Coordinates of C-alpha atoms in Angstrom, one line a residue:
M1375 CA 37.7 -23.4 42.5
S1376 CA 36.8 -25.1 45.7
G1377 CA 35.1 -23.3 48.7
L1378 CA 38.4 -22.6 50.2
G1379 CA 39.9 -21.4 46.9
K1380 CA 37.1 -18.8 46.6
L1381 CA 38.7 -17.0 49.7
V1382 CA 40.8 -15.1 47.1
Q1383 CA 38.9 -11.8 46.9
K1384 CA 39.4 -8.3 45.7
D1385 CA 38.6 -6.1 48.5
S1386 CA 40.0 -2.4 48.2
V1387 CA 38.9 -1.7 51.7
E1388 CA 41.1 -4.6 53.3
T1389 CA 43.9 -3.3 51.1
D1390 CA 43.6 0.1 52.6
R1391 CA 43.7 -1.3 56.1
V1392 CA 47.0 -3.2 55.2
E1393 CA 48.5 -0.1 53.8
A1394 CA 47.6 1.9 57.1
G1395 CA 49.0 -0.8 59.4
C1396 CA 52.1 -0.9 57.3
Q1397 CA 52.6 2.9 57.5
T1398 CA 52.6 2.5 61.3
L1399 CA 55.2 -0.3 61.1
T1400 CA 57.5 1.2 58.6
F1401 CA 60.1 2.1 61.3
L1402 CA 60.5 -1.7 62.2
I1403 CA 60.3 -3.4 58.7
P1404 CA 60.2 -1.0 55.9
V1405 CA 61.2 -3.5 53.3
F1406 CA 58.4 -5.9 54.1
C1407 CA 55.9 -3.2 54.5
W1408 CA 56.7 -1.8 51.1
Y1409 CA 56.2 -5.4 49.7
I1410 CA 52.7 -5.7 51.3
M1411 CA 51.6 -2.0 50.0
N1412 CA 52.9 -2.7 46.6
N1413 CA 51.7 -6.1 46.0
D1414 CA 48.7 -6.5 43.6
M1415 CA 45.3 -5.6 44.7
N1416 CA 44.2 -9.4 45.4
V1417 CA 43.8 -10.0 49.0
T1418 CA 44.2 -13.8 49.8
Y1419 CA 42.2 -15.0 52.9
I1420 CA 43.6 -17.8 54.9
L1421 CA 41.4 -19.8 57.2
L1422 CA 42.7 -20.6 60.7
D1423 CA 41.1 -24.0 61.3
G1424 CA 42.7 -24.7 64.7
Y1425 CA 39.9 -23.6 67.0
V1426 CA 37.5 -25.9 68.8
E1427 CA 33.9 -25.2 69.6
M1428 CA 34.0 -21.7 69.0
S1429 CA 30.3 -20.9 69.0
K1430 CA 30.1 -22.4 72.7
Y1431 CA 33.4 -21.3 74.2
K1432 CA 34.5 -18.1 72.5
Y1433 CA 34.0 -15.9 75.5
V1434 CA 35.6 -18.4 77.7
Y1435 CA 38.5 -18.4 75.3
F1436 CA 38.7 -14.8 75.2
L1437 CA 38.6 -14.3 78.9
I1438 CA 41.4 -16.8 79.6
M1439 CA 43.6 -15.5 76.9
F1440 CA 43.0 -11.9 77.6
S1441 CA 43.8 -12.4 81.4
A1442 CA 47.0 -14.3 80.3
Y1443 CA 48.0 -11.6 78.0
I1444 CA 47.6 -9.0 80.8
L1445 CA 49.4 -11.1 83.3
I1446 CA 52.2 -11.6 80.9
I1447 CA 52.5 -7.8 80.2
C1448 CA 52.3 -7.0 84.0
S1449 CA 54.8 -9.7 85.1
N1450 CA 57.3 -9.4 82.7
L1451 CA 57.4 -5.5 82.8
T1452 CA 57.5 -5.4 86.5
I1453 CA 60.7 -7.2 86.7
V1454 CA 62.1 -5.0 83.8
Y1455 CA 61.0 -1.9 85.8
L1456 CA 62.7 -3.2 88.9
I1457 CA 66.1 -3.9 87.1
W1458 CA 65.7 -0.3 85.5
V1459 CA 65.2 1.6 88.7
N1460 CA 67.5 -0.2 91.1
K1461 CA 71.1 0.6 90.4
N1462 CA 72.6 -2.5 92.1
L1463 CA 70.8 -4.6 89.3
H1464 CA 72.6 -2.6 86.6
E1465 CA 75.0 -5.5 85.9
P1466 CA 75.1 -7.5 82.7
M1467 CA 73.4 -10.6 84.0
Y1468 CA 70.4 -8.6 85.0
V1469 CA 70.5 -6.3 81.8
F1470 CA 70.2 -9.7 79.8
I1471 CA 67.3 -10.8 82.0
A1472 CA 65.6 -7.6 81.2
A1473 CA 66.1 -8.0 77.6
L1474 CA 64.9 -11.5 77.9
L1475 CA 61.7 -10.5 79.4
V1476 CA 61.0 -7.5 77.1
N1477 CA 61.5 -10.2 74.3
C1478 CA 58.8 -12.4 76.0
V1479 CA 56.4 -9.3 75.5
F1480 CA 57.2 -8.8 72.1
Y1481 CA 56.7 -12.6 71.5
S1482 CA 53.3 -12.5 73.0
T1483 CA 52.3 -9.4 71.1
A1484 CA 52.9 -11.0 67.9
T1485 CA 50.2 -13.4 68.6
Y1486 CA 47.8 -12.3 71.3
P1487 CA 46.0 -9.3 69.9
K1488 CA 45.1 -11.4 66.6
L1489 CA 44.0 -14.3 68.8
L1490 CA 41.8 -12.1 71.0
I1491 CA 40.2 -10.6 67.7
D1492 CA 39.7 -14.1 66.4
F1493 CA 37.9 -15.5 69.5
L1494 CA 35.2 -12.7 69.0
S1495 CA 34.9 -13.0 65.2
E1496 CA 32.4 -15.2 63.2
K1497 CA 35.2 -16.5 61.1
Q1498 CA 38.7 -16.9 62.1
K1499 CA 40.7 -15.7 59.1
I1500 CA 43.8 -13.7 58.1
T1501 CA 45.1 -12.2 55.0
Y1502 CA 48.0 -13.9 53.5
Q1503 CA 50.2 -10.9 53.9
A1504 CA 49.2 -10.3 57.5
C1505 CA 50.0 -14.1 57.9
L1506 CA 53.5 -13.5 56.6
L1507 CA 53.8 -10.5 58.8
Q1508 CA 53.0 -12.6 62.0
F1509 CA 55.3 -15.4 60.7
Y1510 CA 58.2 -13.0 60.4
F1511 CA 57.7 -11.6 64.1
F1512 CA 57.1 -15.1 65.4
Y1513 CA 60.4 -16.4 64.0
F1514 CA 62.4 -13.2 64.8
V1515 CA 61.5 -12.9 68.4
G1516 CA 61.4 -16.6 69.4
P1517 CA 64.8 -17.5 68.3
A1518 CA 66.3 -14.5 69.8
E1519 CA 65.6 -16.0 73.3
F1520 CA 68.2 -18.6 72.4
F1521 CA 70.8 -16.1 71.6
L1522 CA 69.9 -14.0 74.8
L1523 CA 70.3 -17.3 76.8
A1524 CA 73.7 -18.0 75.1
A1525 CA 74.7 -14.4 76.1
M1526 CA 73.7 -15.1 79.8
S1527 CA 75.7 -18.4 79.8
Y1528 CA 78.8 -16.6 78.6
D1529 CA 78.3 -14.2 81.3
R1530 CA 78.0 -16.6 84.0
Y1531 CA 81.0 -18.4 82.6
V1532 CA 83.2 -15.5 82.9
S1533 CA 81.8 -14.5 86.3
I1534 CA 82.4 -17.8 87.8
C1535 CA 85.3 -19.3 85.9
R1536 CA 87.3 -16.0 85.2
P1537 CA 86.1 -13.7 88.0
L1538 CA 89.4 -11.4 87.7
L1539 CA 88.9 -10.8 84.2
Y1540 CA 85.0 -10.3 84.6
P1541 CA 85.1 -6.3 84.7
T1542 CA 87.5 -6.4 81.8
I1543 CA 85.5 -8.6 79.6
M1544 CA 81.9 -7.9 80.4
T1545 CA 82.0 -4.1 79.5
N1546 CA 79.0 -2.0 78.6
T1547 CA 80.4 -2.3 75.0
T1548 CA 80.4 -6.1 75.1
V1549 CA 76.9 -6.2 76.6
T1550 CA 75.5 -3.9 73.9
V1551 CA 77.1 -6.0 71.1
F1552 CA 75.6 -9.2 72.6
L1553 CA 72.3 -7.5 72.5
V1554 CA 72.3 -6.2 69.1
F1555 CA 73.4 -9.5 67.7
S1556 CA 70.8 -11.4 69.6
W1557 CA 68.1 -9.5 67.9
F1558 CA 70.0 -8.9 64.5
I1559 CA 70.8 -12.4 63.5
P1560 CA 67.3 -13.9 64.0
A1561 CA 65.9 -10.8 62.4
C1562 CA 68.1 -11.4 59.3
H1563 CA 67.1 -15.3 59.3
A1564 CA 63.5 -14.6 59.6
S1565 CA 63.5 -12.3 56.7
I1566 CA 65.0 -14.9 54.3
P1567 CA 62.0 -17.2 54.2
L1568 CA 59.6 -14.3 54.3
I1569 CA 61.2 -12.9 51.1
M1570 CA 61.0 -16.4 49.5
L1571 CA 57.2 -16.9 50.5
S1572 CA 56.3 -13.5 49.3
S1573 CA 57.7 -14.3 45.8
T1574 CA 55.2 -14.2 43.0
K1575 CA 56.5 -17.6 42.0
V1576 CA 55.2 -19.4 45.1
K1577 CA 51.7 -20.7 44.3
L1578 CA 49.1 -21.4 46.9
C1579 CA 47.1 -24.7 46.6
N1580 CA 45.8 -24.6 50.3
F1581 CA 43.9 -21.8 52.0
N1582 CA 43.5 -23.5 55.4
I1583 CA 46.1 -23.7 58.3
K1584 CA 45.7 -26.2 61.0
G1585 CA 46.3 -23.9 63.7
V1586 CA 45.4 -20.6 65.5
F1587 CA 48.3 -18.4 64.3
C1588 CA 50.9 -18.4 61.5
N1589 CA 53.9 -20.3 62.5
N1590 CA 55.7 -22.7 60.3
A1591 CA 52.2 -24.1 59.4
I1592 CA 52.3 -21.5 56.5
Y1593 CA 54.6 -24.0 54.7
T1594 CA 51.5 -26.2 54.2
L1595 CA 49.9 -23.5 52.0
Q1596 CA 52.2 -23.8 49.0
C1597 CA 51.6 -26.3 46.2
A1598 CA 55.1 -27.4 46.5
M1599 CA 57.8 -26.0 48.8
P1600 CA 60.8 -24.5 47.0
R1601 CA 63.8 -26.8 47.6
S1602 CA 65.8 -23.7 48.5
L1603 CA 63.3 -22.8 51.3
A1604 CA 63.7 -26.5 52.7
I1605 CA 67.4 -26.3 52.7
F1606 CA 67.3 -23.0 54.2
G1607 CA 65.0 -24.5 57.0
V1608 CA 67.4 -27.0 58.0
F1609 CA 70.2 -24.4 58.0
A1610 CA 68.1 -22.1 60.1
I1611 CA 67.4 -24.7 62.8
L1612 CA 71.3 -25.5 63.0
D1613 CA 72.1 -21.8 63.2
V1614 CA 69.5 -20.3 65.5
V1615 CA 68.6 -23.2 67.6
I1616 CA 71.1 -25.9 67.7
L1617 CA 74.4 -24.1 68.0
P1618 CA 73.1 -21.8 70.7
I1619 CA 71.9 -24.7 72.7
L1620 CA 75.2 -26.4 72.3
F1621 CA 77.0 -23.2 73.3
I1622 CA 74.9 -23.0 76.5
L1623 CA 75.4 -26.6 77.4
F1624 CA 79.1 -26.3 76.8
S1625 CA 79.3 -23.2 79.1
Y1626 CA 77.3 -24.6 81.9
T1627 CA 79.2 -27.9 81.8
K1628 CA 82.5 -25.9 82.2
I1629 CA 80.8 -23.9 85.0
M1630 CA 79.8 -27.1 86.8
I1631 CA 83.3 -28.5 86.5
I1632 CA 84.9 -25.4 87.9
S1633 CA 82.3 -25.1 90.7
Y1634 CA 82.7 -28.8 91.7
R1635 CA 86.6 -28.1 92.1
S1636 CA 86.0 -24.9 94.0
C1637 CA 84.7 -24.0 97.5
K1638 CA 81.1 -24.1 98.8
E1639 CA 80.4 -20.4 98.1
V1640 CA 81.3 -20.9 94.4
R1641 CA 78.9 -23.8 94.1
K1642 CA 76.2 -21.9 95.7
K1643 CA 76.5 -18.9 93.7
A1644 CA 76.6 -21.2 90.5
A1645 CA 73.4 -22.9 91.6
E1646 CA 71.7 -19.7 92.3
T1647 CA 72.4 -17.8 89.1
C1648 CA 72.5 -20.9 86.6
L1649 CA 69.6 -22.8 87.6
P1650 CA 66.8 -20.3 86.5
H1651 CA 68.6 -20.1 83.0
L1652 CA 68.7 -23.7 82.7
L1653 CA 65.0 -23.9 83.6
V1654 CA 64.1 -21.4 81.0
L1655 CA 66.4 -23.2 78.4
F1656 CA 64.6 -26.5 79.1
S1657 CA 61.2 -24.9 78.7
L1658 CA 62.2 -23.2 75.5
T1659 CA 63.7 -26.2 74.0
L1660 CA 60.6 -28.2 74.5
L1661 CA 58.2 -25.7 73.0
S1662 CA 60.5 -25.3 70.0
V1663 CA 60.7 -29.0 69.3
Y1664 CA 56.9 -29.1 69.5
D1665 CA 56.6 -26.1 67.0
I1666 CA 59.1 -27.8 64.6
C1667 CA 57.3 -31.2 64.8
I1668 CA 53.6 -30.4 65.0
V1669 CA 53.3 -29.2 61.3
R1670 CA 54.8 -32.4 60.1
V1671 CA 52.3 -34.6 62.1
E1672 CA 49.0 -34.5 59.8
S1673 CA 47.3 -37.2 61.8
G1674 CA 47.3 -38.9 65.0
I1675 CA 46.5 -35.6 67.1
S1676 CA 43.0 -34.7 67.7
K1677 CA 42.0 -31.3 67.2
P1678 CA 41.5 -30.1 70.7
A1679 CA 44.8 -31.7 71.7
R1680 CA 46.5 -30.0 68.9
L1681 CA 44.6 -26.5 70.1
I1682 CA 45.8 -27.0 73.7
M1683 CA 49.6 -27.8 72.7
T1684 CA 49.6 -24.9 70.2
L1685 CA 48.4 -22.5 72.9
Q1686 CA 51.2 -23.7 75.1
I1687 CA 53.6 -22.2 72.9
V1688 CA 52.3 -18.5 73.5
L1689 CA 50.8 -19.0 77.0
Y1690 CA 53.1 -21.2 79.2
H1691 CA 56.7 -19.9 78.5
P1692 CA 56.1 -16.1 78.4
L1693 CA 54.5 -16.5 82.0
F1694 CA 57.1 -19.1 83.1
N1695 CA 60.0 -16.7 82.6
P1696 CA 59.1 -13.9 85.0
F1697 CA 58.2 -16.2 87.8
I1698 CA 61.3 -18.1 87.4
Y1699 CA 63.6 -14.9 87.7
G1700 CA 61.2 -13.3 90.0
F1701 CA 61.4 -16.0 92.7
K1702 CA 64.7 -17.9 92.0
M1703 CA 66.9 -14.8 91.5
K1704 CA 67.8 -13.7 95.0
E1705 CA 68.5 -9.9 94.3
I1706 CA 65.4 -9.7 92.1
Y1707 CA 63.3 -11.6 94.6
K1708 CA 64.3 -9.0 97.4
H1709 CA 63.4 -6.0 95.3
L1710 CA 60.2 -7.5 94.2
K1711 CA 59.2 -8.0 97.8
Q1712 CA 59.9 -4.4 98.6
F1713 CA 58.0 -3.2 95.5
F1714 CA 54.9 -5.2 96.6
W1715 CA 55.3 -3.9 100.1
R1716 CA 55.3 -0.3 98.8
V1717 CA 52.2 -1.0 96.6
K1718 CA 50.4 -2.6 99.8
M1719 CA 51.3 0.6 101.8
V1720 CA 50.0 3.0 99.2
L1721 CA 46.7 1.2 98.9
T1722 CA 46.2 0.8 102.6
K1723 CA 46.8 4.5 103.1
N1724 CA 44.6 5.7 100.3
P1725 CA 42.0 3.2 99.9
Q1726 CA 39.3 5.7 98.7
Q1727 CA 41.4 6.5 95.6
F1728 CA 41.2 2.8 94.4

């Protein structure tokens, strides 16, 4: 076998670690953890070959990404906290925003811990089983954002175009159903390729991913991609990306038409509440297109450029969302200023404690 092919090793210690990790995750994905624990004892290592100048800049990479991760966690959860504690924000639109920001935290947590470990490691590698697990979470949580944005667009449509029916339509039950399906459908979609890739019939001929985490670059590891997996990939893009985008655009087009025919107050309300959602949709769509296309571009992109663009997927968008909703949504911005004012007062009165 080649040097990369020799990465297939028997390592009982690593297997024990996989089993221990799975035991803590069984409440989330029991079926997939069962597979990992009951797979054969061979541990297949995959090299993550998307890093650049690690010997020179690994501490710089670590500091930047660690700071970004802390900022993502704090900024997203701060707005979630404000929505939770302020009763006047207990409305469907703000509930969906809170769900979207929690989704951003999950999305970042699927990639950042492994990235931070790799920055400080001599070799950037991952077991094939762990790679599959990261792949699952990445394509479970990521597409869920499209469904949450679709739920927001429907909420805005009913609020602006059917205001008298809004309390009847957008009940707590409706909101709960939307939230459940926003996560349930992507979870089911992501599980299908995971099961296919976990099959013993799938043979690996490549043990090198041109990236820094396990996204759809994992498909390049197979000797030949199963035809059923390729067909499902097209169906998944249509079902979890294109259809939600079309629904969102249709909803906001109807809102724009109604707003144009209405008074100035209606147009102002539509602009204030819909613009942040459209900005987030635009950002998410661009990054999704890049994620889909980058794996299919084998040449023409330098390694540093590929690294920078790949990091944009996990860096830019989770930071973009809380700032858009924090500064563009009037009610959230008001509570955010009050929150920082209270924090400032606490720090001023008790400086010795900090």
